Every structure is written in C-alpha cells, then in structure tokens.
Tab-separated table of C-alpha atoms in Angstrom:
chain	number	residue	atom	x	y	z
A	1	UNK	CA	0.000	0.000	0.000
A	2	UNK	CA	2.800	2.355	0.899
A	3	UNK	CA	4.398	1.641	-2.465
A	4	UNK	CA	1.365	2.767	-4.450
A	5	UNK	CA	1.069	6.003	-2.435
A	6	UNK	CA	4.670	7.066	-2.931
A	7	UNK	CA	5.059	10.301	-4.876
A	8	UNK	CA	7.749	10.512	-7.523
A	9	UNK	CA	7.297	13.882	-9.203
A	10	UNK	CA	7.522	17.511	-8.183
A	11	UNK	CA	4.930	19.985	-9.469
A	12	UNK	CA	7.284	21.540	-12.026
A	13	UNK	CA	8.138	18.109	-13.440
A	14	UNK	CA	4.447	17.398	-13.985
A	15	UNK	CA	4.050	20.737	-15.756
A	16	UNK	CA	7.221	20.189	-17.792
A	17	UNK	CA	6.055	16.738	-18.881
A	18	UNK	CA	2.635	18.100	-19.824
A	19	UNK	CA	4.245	20.857	-21.882
A	20	UNK	CA	5.458	18.151	-24.225
A	21	UNK	CA	1.961	18.123	-25.701
A	22	UNK	CA	2.349	21.806	-26.545
A	23	UNK	CA	5.389	20.864	-28.618
A	24	UNK	CA	3.542	17.950	-30.190
A	25	UNK	CA	0.459	19.954	-31.121
A	26	UNK	CA	2.309	22.825	-32.750
A	27	UNK	CA	3.211	20.287	-35.428
A	28	UNK	CA	0.346	17.800	-35.310
A	29	UNK	CA	-2.248	20.551	-34.908
A	30	UNK	CA	-0.935	22.501	-37.863
A	31	UNK	CA	-0.931	19.426	-40.096
A	32	UNK	CA	-4.263	17.941	-39.004
A	33	UNK	CA	-6.192	21.230	-39.052
A	34	UNK	CA	-4.656	23.170	-41.910
A	35	UNK	CA	-2.590	21.090	-44.334
A	36	UNK	CA	-5.651	20.200	-46.433
A	37	UNK	CA	-6.688	23.857	-46.614
A	38	UNK	CA	-3.135	24.818	-47.614
A	39	UNK	CA	-3.035	22.151	-50.328
A	40	UNK	CA	-6.524	22.780	-51.740
A	41	UNK	CA	-6.987	26.544	-51.508
A	42	UNK	CA	-3.376	27.778	-51.768
A	43	UNK	CA	-1.651	25.138	-53.911
A	44	UNK	CA	-4.816	24.225	-55.884
A	45	UNK	CA	-4.420	20.450	-55.441
A	46	UNK	CA	-7.312	17.978	-55.599
A	47	UNK	CA	-8.731	16.990	-52.197
A	48	UNK	CA	-9.626	13.458	-53.342
A	49	UNK	CA	-6.075	12.693	-54.482
A	50	UNK	CA	-4.678	14.172	-51.283
A	51	UNK	CA	-7.006	11.980	-49.228
A	52	UNK	CA	-5.841	8.857	-51.051
A	53	UNK	CA	-2.172	9.761	-50.528
A	54	UNK	CA	-2.867	10.276	-46.839
A	55	UNK	CA	-4.428	6.826	-46.567
A	56	UNK	CA	-1.479	5.125	-48.289
A	57	UNK	CA	0.862	7.040	-46.004
A	58	UNK	CA	-1.025	5.826	-42.938
A	59	UNK	CA	-0.533	2.192	-43.884
A	60	UNK	CA	3.221	2.802	-43.730
A	61	UNK	CA	2.749	4.884	-40.620
A	62	UNK	CA	0.908	2.148	-38.758
A	63	UNK	CA	3.693	-0.357	-39.371
A	64	UNK	CA	6.307	1.955	-37.873
A	65	UNK	CA	4.482	2.296	-34.539
A	66	UNK	CA	5.161	-1.181	-33.209
A	67	UNK	CA	8.703	-1.079	-34.659
A	68	UNK	CA	9.620	2.052	-32.723
A	69	UNK	CA	7.824	0.722	-29.645
A	70	UNK	CA	10.045	-2.355	-29.763
A	71	UNK	CA	13.178	-0.229	-30.284
A	72	UNK	CA	12.316	1.881	-27.238
A	73	UNK	CA	11.884	-1.278	-25.143
A	74	UNK	CA	15.408	-2.348	-26.130
A	75	UNK	CA	17.071	1.036	-25.639
A	76	UNK	CA	19.565	1.531	-22.832
A	77	UNK	CA	21.301	4.896	-22.439
A	78	UNK	CA	22.225	7.536	-19.883
A	79	UNK	CA	18.940	9.282	-20.679
A	80	UNK	CA	16.987	6.039	-20.254
A	81	UNK	CA	14.747	4.193	-22.681
A	82	UNK	CA	12.281	6.810	-23.923
A	83	UNK	CA	13.925	10.202	-23.456
A	84	UNK	CA	16.579	9.838	-26.214
A	85	UNK	CA	13.879	9.100	-28.791
A	86	UNK	CA	11.681	11.924	-27.579
A	87	UNK	CA	14.554	14.410	-27.576
A	88	UNK	CA	16.192	13.762	-30.936
A	89	UNK	CA	13.139	12.836	-33.022
A	90	UNK	CA	11.702	16.330	-32.535
A	91	UNK	CA	14.504	17.748	-34.695
A	92	UNK	CA	13.170	15.725	-37.621
A	93	UNK	CA	9.581	16.672	-36.789
A	94	UNK	CA	10.334	20.388	-36.912
A	95	UNK	CA	12.379	20.146	-40.111
A	96	UNK	CA	9.778	18.059	-41.963
A	97	UNK	CA	6.989	20.377	-40.807
A	98	UNK	CA	8.658	23.320	-42.495
A	99	UNK	CA	9.363	21.328	-45.672
A	100	UNK	CA	5.757	20.081	-45.808
A	101	UNK	CA	4.457	23.646	-45.938
A	102	UNK	CA	7.109	24.671	-48.473
A	103	UNK	CA	5.961	22.862	-51.625
A	104	UNK	CA	7.773	24.494	-54.564
A	105	UNK	CA	5.277	26.330	-56.738
A	106	UNK	CA	7.312	25.712	-59.880
A	107	UNK	CA	6.854	21.949	-59.744
A	108	UNK	CA	4.265	20.176	-61.881
A	109	UNK	CA	1.178	18.863	-60.104
A	110	UNK	CA	2.434	15.259	-60.103
A	111	UNK	CA	5.740	16.322	-58.553
A	112	UNK	CA	3.864	18.393	-55.962
A	113	UNK	CA	1.763	15.395	-54.949
A	114	UNK	CA	4.946	13.287	-54.696
A	115	UNK	CA	6.679	16.001	-52.649
A	116	UNK	CA	3.731	16.191	-50.258
A	117	UNK	CA	3.521	12.407	-49.904
A	118	UNK	CA	7.240	12.042	-49.179
A	119	UNK	CA	7.486	14.626	-46.409
A	120	UNK	CA	4.043	13.851	-44.969
A	121	UNK	CA	5.074	10.204	-44.633
A	122	UNK	CA	8.535	10.914	-43.211
A	123	UNK	CA	7.097	13.405	-40.739
A	124	UNK	CA	4.461	10.979	-39.445
A	125	UNK	CA	5.871	7.486	-39.957
A	126	UNK	CA	9.390	8.209	-38.715
A	127	UNK	CA	9.917	11.285	-36.575
A	128	UNK	CA	6.466	11.939	-35.109
A	129	UNK	CA	6.088	8.225	-34.366
A	130	UNK	CA	9.389	7.994	-32.477
A	131	UNK	CA	8.727	11.197	-30.552
A	132	UNK	CA	5.087	10.400	-29.755
A	133	UNK	CA	5.569	6.833	-28.544
A	134	UNK	CA	8.525	7.843	-26.395
A	135	UNK	CA	6.575	10.741	-24.899
A	136	UNK	CA	3.585	8.541	-24.049
A	137	UNK	CA	5.725	5.710	-22.651
A	138	UNK	CA	7.598	8.191	-20.485
A	139	UNK	CA	4.576	8.583	-18.193
A	140	UNK	CA	5.016	4.950	-17.112
A	141	UNK	CA	8.785	5.316	-16.738
A	142	UNK	CA	8.960	8.424	-14.509
A	143	UNK	CA	6.354	7.379	-11.919
A	144	UNK	CA	4.573	4.265	-10.751
A	145	UNK	CA	1.951	6.225	-8.815
A	146	UNK	CA	-1.458	5.751	-10.469
A	147	UNK	CA	-2.787	9.153	-9.375
A	148	UNK	CA	0.344	10.883	-10.670
A	149	UNK	CA	-0.124	9.182	-14.024
A	150	UNK	CA	-3.696	10.471	-14.189
A	151	UNK	CA	-2.413	13.943	-13.265
A	152	UNK	CA	0.200	13.750	-16.019
A	153	UNK	CA	-2.490	12.768	-18.503
A	154	UNK	CA	-4.683	15.659	-17.403
A	155	UNK	CA	-1.883	18.215	-17.546
A	156	UNK	CA	-0.627	17.116	-20.960
A	157	UNK	CA	-4.099	17.292	-22.463
A	158	UNK	CA	-4.624	20.729	-20.927
A	159	UNK	CA	-1.563	21.856	-22.850
A	160	UNK	CA	-2.892	20.127	-25.961
A	161	UNK	CA	-6.254	21.853	-25.653
A	162	UNK	CA	-4.794	25.303	-25.029
A	163	UNK	CA	-2.369	24.872	-27.930
A	164	UNK	CA	-5.160	23.891	-30.306
A	165	UNK	CA	-7.293	26.835	-29.172
A	166	UNK	CA	-4.415	29.229	-29.825
A	167	UNK	CA	-3.756	27.577	-33.181
A	168	UNK	CA	-7.421	28.010	-34.109
A	169	UNK	CA	-7.251	31.740	-33.445
A	170	UNK	CA	-3.718	32.427	-34.671
A	171	UNK	CA	-2.846	30.319	-37.721
A	172	UNK	CA	-5.030	31.815	-40.442
A	173	UNK	CA	-4.397	35.321	-39.102
A	174	UNK	CA	-0.674	34.572	-38.941
A	175	UNK	CA	-0.644	33.414	-42.545
A	176	UNK	CA	-2.235	36.687	-43.620
A	177	UNK	CA	0.093	38.715	-41.401
A	178	UNK	CA	3.100	37.194	-43.170
A	179	UNK	CA	1.779	38.076	-46.599
A	180	UNK	CA	-0.662	35.242	-47.222
A	181	UNK	CA	-0.296	32.510	-49.808
A	182	UNK	CA	2.528	29.991	-49.793
A	183	UNK	CA	4.992	32.383	-48.128
A	184	UNK	CA	2.616	33.004	-45.234
A	185	UNK	CA	2.094	29.281	-44.620
A	186	UNK	CA	5.836	28.627	-44.754
A	187	UNK	CA	6.592	31.290	-42.123
A	188	UNK	CA	3.889	29.971	-39.786
A	189	UNK	CA	5.345	26.456	-40.153
A	190	UNK	CA	8.824	27.763	-39.274
A	191	UNK	CA	7.509	29.424	-36.113
A	192	UNK	CA	5.626	26.271	-35.081
A	193	UNK	CA	8.689	24.125	-35.742
A	194	UNK	CA	10.957	26.293	-33.582
A	195	UNK	CA	8.447	26.433	-30.718
A	196	UNK	CA	8.039	22.668	-30.842
A	197	UNK	CA	11.794	22.061	-30.747
A	198	UNK	CA	12.415	24.381	-27.772
A	199	UNK	CA	9.480	23.201	-25.653
A	200	UNK	CA	10.091	19.498	-26.371
A	201	UNK	CA	13.708	19.841	-25.238
A	202	UNK	CA	12.678	21.505	-21.981
A	203	UNK	CA	9.991	18.882	-21.361
A	204	UNK	CA	12.378	16.006	-21.959
A	205	UNK	CA	15.235	17.291	-19.812
A	206	UNK	CA	13.115	18.277	-16.800
A	207	UNK	CA	12.089	14.700	-15.965
A	208	UNK	CA	14.107	11.565	-15.276
A	209	UNK	CA	13.277	7.938	-15.791
A	210	UNK	CA	13.211	5.799	-12.658
A	211	UNK	CA	16.253	3.657	-11.856
A	212	UNK	CA	16.011	-0.053	-12.570
A	213	UNK	CA	15.041	-0.993	-9.018
A	214	UNK	CA	12.034	1.371	-9.076
A	215	UNK	CA	11.117	1.357	-12.762
A	216	UNK	CA	7.781	-0.457	-13.236
A	217	UNK	CA	9.130	-1.788	-16.512
A	218	UNK	CA	11.975	-3.468	-14.673
A	219	UNK	CA	10.441	-4.511	-11.366
A	220	UNK	CA	10.707	-8.240	-10.899
A	221	UNK	CA	11.516	-8.454	-14.619
A	222	UNK	CA	12.718	-11.767	-15.827
A	223	UNK	CA	16.196	-11.846	-17.383
A	224	UNK	CA	14.737	-12.885	-20.723
A	225	UNK	CA	12.391	-9.860	-20.920
A	226	UNK	CA	14.864	-7.774	-22.920
A	227	UNK	CA	15.491	-10.721	-25.236
A	228	UNK	CA	11.897	-11.100	-26.387
A	229	UNK	CA	11.809	-10.804	-30.153
A	230	UNK	CA	9.616	-8.473	-32.158
A	231	UNK	CA	7.271	-11.260	-33.306
A	232	UNK	CA	6.819	-12.574	-29.766
A	233	UNK	CA	6.198	-9.057	-28.437
A	234	UNK	CA	3.616	-8.513	-31.164
A	235	UNK	CA	1.931	-11.800	-30.256
A	236	UNK	CA	1.735	-10.698	-26.624
A	237	UNK	CA	0.136	-7.418	-27.666
A	238	UNK	CA	-2.494	-9.058	-29.817
A	239	UNK	CA	-3.321	-11.604	-27.109
A	240	UNK	CA	-4.252	-8.767	-24.739
A	241	UNK	CA	-7.925	-7.998	-25.432
A	242	UNK	CA	-7.650	-4.658	-23.673
A	243	UNK	CA	-4.830	-3.586	-25.991
A	244	UNK	CA	-7.090	-4.264	-28.980
A	245	UNK	CA	-9.834	-2.295	-27.256
A	246	UNK	CA	-7.670	0.734	-26.448
A	247	UNK	CA	-6.353	0.781	-30.030
A	248	UNK	CA	-9.955	0.791	-31.267
A	249	UNK	CA	-10.828	3.651	-28.905
A	250	UNK	CA	-7.821	5.654	-30.056
A	251	UNK	CA	-8.574	5.096	-33.739
A	252	UNK	CA	-12.255	6.032	-33.480
A	253	UNK	CA	-11.536	8.984	-31.191
A	254	UNK	CA	-8.866	10.481	-33.432
A	255	UNK	CA	-10.822	9.703	-36.593
A	256	UNK	CA	-13.669	11.702	-35.054
A	257	UNK	CA	-11.329	14.422	-33.833
A	258	UNK	CA	-9.562	14.921	-37.161
A	259	UNK	CA	-12.780	14.718	-39.138
A	260	UNK	CA	-14.150	17.664	-37.143
A	261	UNK	CA	-10.812	19.463	-37.040
A	262	UNK	CA	-10.233	19.090	-40.772
A	263	UNK	CA	-13.754	20.144	-41.702
A	264	UNK	CA	-14.037	22.971	-39.151
A	265	UNK	CA	-12.664	25.783	-41.301
A	266	UNK	CA	-14.877	24.650	-44.194
A	267	UNK	CA	-17.916	24.582	-41.840
A	268	UNK	CA	-17.243	28.142	-40.687
A	269	UNK	CA	-16.732	29.429	-44.223
A	270	UNK	CA	-19.486	27.620	-46.112
A	271	UNK	CA	-22.174	26.717	-43.523
A	272	UNK	CA	-21.999	29.650	-41.113
A	273	UNK	CA	-20.536	32.030	-43.678
A	274	UNK	CA	-17.766	33.389	-41.455
A	275	UNK	CA	-14.315	31.790	-41.391
A	276	UNK	CA	-13.237	33.942	-38.436
A	277	UNK	CA	-15.569	31.896	-36.181
A	278	UNK	CA	-13.026	29.063	-36.192
A	279	UNK	CA	-11.180	30.355	-33.140
A	280	UNK	CA	-14.395	30.803	-31.142
A	281	UNK	CA	-15.657	27.308	-31.972
A	282	UNK	CA	-12.250	25.792	-31.253
A	283	UNK	CA	-12.235	27.472	-27.867
A	284	UNK	CA	-15.767	26.379	-26.964
A	285	UNK	CA	-15.035	22.833	-28.100
A	286	UNK	CA	-11.706	22.471	-26.330
A	287	UNK	CA	-11.860	24.741	-23.288
A	288	UNK	CA	-14.410	22.519	-21.503
A	289	UNK	CA	-11.902	19.684	-21.773
A	290	UNK	CA	-9.605	21.718	-19.525
A	291	UNK	CA	-12.400	22.016	-16.982
A	292	UNK	CA	-13.023	18.267	-17.191
A	293	UNK	CA	-9.323	17.502	-16.788
A	294	UNK	CA	-9.110	19.589	-13.616
A	295	UNK	CA	-11.719	17.371	-11.967
A	296	UNK	CA	-10.704	14.062	-13.562
A	297	UNK	CA	-8.054	13.055	-10.965
A	298	UNK	CA	-10.526	13.822	-8.158
A	299	UNK	CA	-13.333	11.831	-9.796
A	300	UNK	CA	-11.054	8.864	-10.495
A	301	UNK	CA	-9.763	8.878	-6.928
A	302	UNK	CA	-13.294	9.102	-5.503
A	303	UNK	CA	-14.793	6.360	-7.683
A	304	UNK	CA	-11.649	4.256	-7.873
A	305	UNK	CA	-12.306	3.626	-11.549
A	306	UNK	CA	-11.269	5.455	-14.696
A	307	UNK	CA	-13.679	3.266	-16.669
A	308	UNK	CA	-16.747	4.408	-14.745
A	309	UNK	CA	-15.837	8.095	-15.024
A	310	UNK	CA	-15.214	7.845	-18.763
A	311	UNK	CA	-18.220	5.679	-19.604
A	312	UNK	CA	-20.851	7.761	-17.848
A	313	UNK	CA	-19.284	10.972	-19.060
A	314	UNK	CA	-19.688	9.777	-22.644
A	315	UNK	CA	-23.257	8.628	-22.049
A	316	UNK	CA	-24.238	12.181	-21.067
A	317	UNK	CA	-22.185	13.594	-23.948
A	318	UNK	CA	-24.043	11.396	-26.449
A	319	UNK	CA	-27.409	12.691	-25.219
A	320	UNK	CA	-26.226	16.297	-25.505
A	321	UNK	CA	-25.026	15.545	-29.040
A	322	UNK	CA	-28.600	15.052	-30.228
A	323	UNK	CA	-29.457	18.601	-29.136
A	324	UNK	CA	-26.304	19.893	-30.840
A	325	UNK	CA	-27.471	18.475	-34.172
A	326	UNK	CA	-30.885	20.153	-33.787
A	327	UNK	CA	-29.459	23.585	-32.987
A	328	UNK	CA	-26.824	23.274	-35.736
A	329	UNK	CA	-29.596	22.650	-38.258
A	330	UNK	CA	-31.268	25.838	-37.003
A	331	UNK	CA	-27.907	27.678	-37.187
A	332	UNK	CA	-28.499	28.930	-33.644
A	333	UNK	CA	-24.981	30.082	-32.829
A	334	UNK	CA	-25.430	30.654	-29.046
A	335	UNK	CA	-27.093	27.257	-28.492
A	336	UNK	CA	-24.530	25.467	-30.666
A	337	UNK	CA	-21.711	26.920	-28.606
A	338	UNK	CA	-23.494	26.108	-25.324
A	339	UNK	CA	-24.130	22.461	-26.150
A	340	UNK	CA	-20.668	22.058	-27.648
A	341	UNK	CA	-19.289	23.345	-24.340
A	342	UNK	CA	-21.456	21.003	-22.236
A	343	UNK	CA	-20.752	18.031	-24.480
A	344	UNK	CA	-17.009	18.589	-24.255
A	345	UNK	CA	-17.115	18.916	-20.475
A	346	UNK	CA	-18.635	15.464	-19.960
A	347	UNK	CA	-16.586	13.722	-22.647
A	348	UNK	CA	-13.328	15.415	-21.666
A	349	UNK	CA	-12.462	13.131	-18.757
A	350	UNK	CA	-11.254	10.387	-21.103
A	351	UNK	CA	-8.459	12.560	-22.467
A	352	UNK	CA	-6.753	12.719	-19.085
A	353	UNK	CA	-6.928	8.987	-18.377
A	354	UNK	CA	-5.758	7.412	-21.636
A	355	UNK	CA	-2.087	7.101	-20.663
A	356	UNK	CA	-3.016	5.760	-17.229
A	357	UNK	CA	-5.315	3.210	-18.881
A	358	UNK	CA	-2.493	2.044	-21.144
A	359	UNK	CA	-0.287	1.626	-18.075
A	360	UNK	CA	-3.043	-0.536	-16.539
A	361	UNK	CA	-3.245	-2.576	-19.751
A	362	UNK	CA	0.532	-3.013	-19.709
A	363	UNK	CA	0.187	-4.174	-16.109
A	364	UNK	CA	-2.387	-6.732	-17.246
A	365	UNK	CA	0.146	-8.186	-19.701
A	366	UNK	CA	2.711	-8.461	-16.900
A	367	UNK	CA	0.193	-10.088	-14.556
A	368	UNK	CA	-0.952	-12.645	-17.136
A	369	UNK	CA	2.239	-13.218	-19.161
A	370	UNK	CA	5.025	-12.254	-16.753
A	371	UNK	CA	6.800	-9.819	-19.097
A	372	UNK	CA	6.913	-6.067	-19.609
A	373	UNK	CA	6.587	-4.535	-23.094
A	374	UNK	CA	5.782	-0.942	-22.164
A	375	UNK	CA	7.270	0.658	-25.274
A	376	UNK	CA	5.254	-1.517	-27.638
A	377	UNK	CA	2.201	-1.217	-25.392
A	378	UNK	CA	2.297	2.564	-25.635
A	379	UNK	CA	2.580	2.289	-29.405
A	380	UNK	CA	-1.220	2.093	-29.364
A	381	UNK	CA	-1.390	5.825	-28.651
A	382	UNK	CA	0.770	6.736	-31.633
A	383	UNK	CA	-0.915	4.081	-33.781
A	384	UNK	CA	-4.370	5.389	-32.904
A	385	UNK	CA	-3.464	9.046	-33.255
A	386	UNK	CA	-1.930	8.648	-36.677
A	387	UNK	CA	-4.062	5.919	-38.229
A	388	UNK	CA	-7.334	7.244	-36.856
A	389	UNK	CA	-6.317	10.864	-37.285
A	390	UNK	CA	-4.796	10.289	-40.702
A	391	UNK	CA	-7.841	8.480	-42.032
A	392	UNK	CA	-10.039	11.179	-40.507
A	393	UNK	CA	-8.115	13.891	-42.313
A	394	UNK	CA	-8.085	11.822	-45.513
A	395	UNK	CA	-11.843	11.295	-45.221
A	396	UNK	CA	-12.342	15.068	-45.261
A	397	UNK	CA	-10.575	15.186	-48.614
A	398	UNK	CA	-12.500	12.245	-50.048
A	399	UNK	CA	-15.892	13.468	-48.887
A	400	UNK	CA	-15.287	17.016	-50.094
A	401	UNK	CA	-14.249	15.718	-53.501
A	402	UNK	CA	-17.197	13.292	-53.667
A	403	UNK	CA	-19.595	16.128	-52.832
A	404	UNK	CA	-18.165	18.330	-55.592
A	405	UNK	CA	-16.127	20.778	-53.530
A	406	UNK	CA	-13.811	23.044	-55.572
A	407	UNK	CA	-11.331	25.043	-53.502
A	408	UNK	CA	-10.936	27.859	-56.026
A	409	UNK	CA	-14.686	28.278	-56.662
A	410	UNK	CA	-16.530	31.405	-55.490
A	411	UNK	CA	-19.454	29.373	-54.083
A	412	UNK	CA	-19.985	25.692	-53.279
A	413	UNK	CA	-22.882	23.439	-54.279
A	414	UNK	CA	-25.668	22.474	-51.857
A	415	UNK	CA	-24.327	18.928	-51.782
A	416	UNK	CA	-20.872	20.119	-50.738
A	417	UNK	CA	-22.317	22.326	-47.980
A	418	UNK	CA	-24.476	19.444	-46.700
A	419	UNK	CA	-21.473	17.147	-46.627
A	420	UNK	CA	-19.464	19.705	-44.645
A	421	UNK	CA	-22.317	19.941	-42.108
A	422	UNK	CA	-22.387	16.162	-41.631
A	423	UNK	CA	-18.613	15.923	-41.254
A	424	UNK	CA	-18.486	18.585	-38.558
A	425	UNK	CA	-21.735	17.851	-36.674
A	426	UNK	CA	-23.606	14.609	-37.401
A	427	UNK	CA	-20.908	11.948	-37.933
A	428	UNK	CA	-18.936	12.881	-34.768
A	429	UNK	CA	-22.073	12.415	-32.645
A	430	UNK	CA	-22.530	8.908	-34.076
A	431	UNK	CA	-18.872	8.064	-33.459
A	432	UNK	CA	-19.263	9.220	-29.856
A	433	UNK	CA	-21.808	6.442	-29.330
A	434	UNK	CA	-19.296	3.909	-30.691
A	435	UNK	CA	-16.669	5.112	-28.193
A	436	UNK	CA	-19.213	4.785	-25.379
A	437	UNK	CA	-19.712	1.105	-26.226
A	438	UNK	CA	-15.950	0.499	-26.197
A	439	UNK	CA	-15.583	2.271	-22.849
A	440	UNK	CA	-18.261	0.026	-21.397
A	441	UNK	CA	-16.043	-2.965	-22.213
A	442	UNK	CA	-12.818	-1.436	-20.824
A	443	UNK	CA	-12.734	-3.276	-17.475
A	444	UNK	CA	-8.980	-3.758	-17.181
A	445	UNK	CA	-8.767	-2.045	-13.760
A	446	UNK	CA	-11.326	-4.446	-12.305
A	447	UNK	CA	-9.520	-7.393	-13.877
A	448	UNK	CA	-6.134	-6.318	-12.479
A	449	UNK	CA	-7.617	-5.949	-8.988
A	450	UNK	CA	-9.154	-9.417	-9.251
A	451	UNK	CA	-5.830	-10.970	-10.225
A	452	UNK	CA	-3.994	-9.163	-7.405
A	453	UNK	CA	-6.572	-10.275	-4.835
A	454	UNK	CA	-6.389	-13.886	-5.991
A	455	UNK	CA	-2.593	-13.862	-5.687
A	456	UNK	CA	-2.720	-12.188	-2.275
A	457	UNK	CA	-5.004	-14.952	-0.985
A	458	UNK	CA	-2.587	-17.690	-2.017
C-alpha cells in the first residue's frame, strides 16, 4: 500500500512533462487542421487525391508504430529508454513540418503530390512516431503512482487543448500577417517548428526515468524480458484484449477528432458564412476539456475507476449531441456553442486517463504473461493518433471531392455544404456512441484488482 502512495514527481516536473503536448500539437495541430486547406486553396491540389495519398501514407505509418515501440523497449542509455527518442526525433519533426508547408510552386502537379507524400510520410511514420511513442511511454517510466499518471495525462491534455485553441485563433491570421499565400504558410510552419523544438527539449530534460530498481518496466523483470523478439512481443500485444480495445478507442476517437478538425474551417466558411468563427468554436469545443481535466483526478480517486468516469461521461455527452445536431440545423450560434461546451465537459475526462489506462493494460500483460513490453504497449497511442487521425483527415478530402467541392470556386454546391455539415456535426455524434460502447467494455482495472486479490489470498 505504501508503495502505491509514494510520490515521484515535483509539481514543475508534472508541468514540464505536460508541456510536451504543446510541442507535439504545434506540429500535429498545424498538419491535421490546416494542411488540407493549404493544399486545396493555396496550392490548388485535388482533395480526393490528397485523401488517397494520406491513406497510403497511414498504412506505412501504422507499421512503424510497433517497430519504434520495440526499439524503445530495447534502448539503454544515460537518458533512459524513452527520453533519447523523444529528444532527438523532434529535430526531424520540426524540419519536416517546415518542408511540408514549403511545396515548390514551380513543380508540376504530379511532382507536388509526390513532394507532399514524401514529407508527410517521413514526418508521421518516422519522426512523429518515435517522438510520440517515447513521450507517451515516459509517463510509465517516470512514476509508478497511479494518481500521478492520471495527473500527467490531465496536464498534458490541458496543454494540448490550449495549444489547439491558440492555433485556431492564430494560424489563419498569422498566414495573412506574413503576406498570405505559400509564403505566409511557410513562415507559420517555421515558427511552429521552432516552438516545438524548444518546448520538447525543456519537457524532456526536466524529468528523469526511474532507476532499474524502481522502474515499473523493470520490477521483478525476468532476465529474458529484454530478449523477447519483435514477433513474440507482437503476439503478446495481440493476445491482450484490452490492448485491442484501447487501439480501437484511439482510432475512433482520433478519426472523429480529425474529421471535425479538418472540416471545421470549411464549416465556418461555407455553412456559417464566417471563417473567423473558427477560433471561437475551437475554444468552446476544447476549453471545456480543460475544466473536465481539472476534476478528472478527483473523480477517479473518488470512484476508484477510470472506466466508470469515462463511460458515464460519454453517455451524457451522447445525449447532448442530439441537441447539438438540432441547434446546428437551425444555425443557432449561441445554443450550438453552449451544447458544444457542455458536451465537451462530460466527454473530456477520457483525455486525461488514456495514458493511465495504457499503463493498466501493460500491467495486465505483466500479470498474465510475466513480461513487460511498455514501449510496444504505448505504441497504441501513436498508432491510434496517426491511423485514426490520418484516415479522418483523408476522409475530409474524399468526402469534399465526392460532394463536388472546388477550392478555387466562389461558391460551393448544396451537396458540398451538406457534406461539410455532416462531417463537422452529425458523424462525430454517431462516433461518440461507438466510443461509449468500447468504454463500457474497458474493465482492465477491475480485472487487475481481481488478479492481485487472488494472488494475495494464495
């Protein structure tokens, strides 16, 4: 009991760790929210082709997740297992971000598509994967206190939310401030890349991984743990039903998130008729998550279950989503913002518990199989973010193209406007119900307690 109550982190280390999501979202947020707009309305490329390239890229991206997870598990250095990957991969992230938003205008369209595909894939499949998996795994390597892990999850998502709100207000205005067009996008990408590099470095160097005798990934580890091959580690992952479930949650969640994020600017411009509303809607959609994350550690501690908090929060959110659809159809701006705020407040608890849930799932593998594979286990976060998010972003391109959207046109067809409405409002509500079902099945905490009690009785 004393062991679980021990505190490992100081307040500034928790904040520093959480700030890593600021670094992550200056790159991921710019790509997921604005790269399609940059490609379609500035570079004049076809959204359907872009969507297809994104999907192909995500197949490659998904493969790299478990590879880097396995590499992190095998890493031994003065910085530990995860921190070297988190620290150095950000250099590649920042560089590729700038190159992605610097497509040469003199190239032919085929060469421009190839250029985009190359740097989009390298950014996501290599550098963002290595950085993201290491950052997520780090939460299990710097503390073994369950409440501290929940706090870390809450703090990091607060940074993510604030960063995305700022991006929603600042990016399009920043592009215009730097002259608009391709030059404006390139300068914004440079600024985001520099901010990401500086903040990521600070975040990485302010925390330390636990020594072997305290590290949960090393406690009572069998000598052969580090010798487990990639295929065997993959088999262990796939035999854990809760790993499959958390991957599904991540994929659906980030598909939903990127579908709304990618279609948001189009919704403001073509449904509400005012592109400047993007910042306000981003704030009202994300700010309630901060409120939810403040109370999440308290709720989890009081109920003793992350699953209960998340499940019932989503149930209420789903009900509120029905009202959101009604008011969106009426174009009632105040009521849309109100119900978006309420919906986000109830659904926001899950964001702060995802890393802690993965740590519980990793603990389930250790309890049932006797080995630790934390790096590969945390690959589910990167896998879900990029596969779900990538397909979500790609789906925006496909659906816009299928509905007849033309980026350079003065006005869009009724079919295109209807499709934009469904992408931003209706489909996400339906996907929220799917997540609720998955959360109802996520009983890994209860299962771990049962196993521990059975062993204690022997």
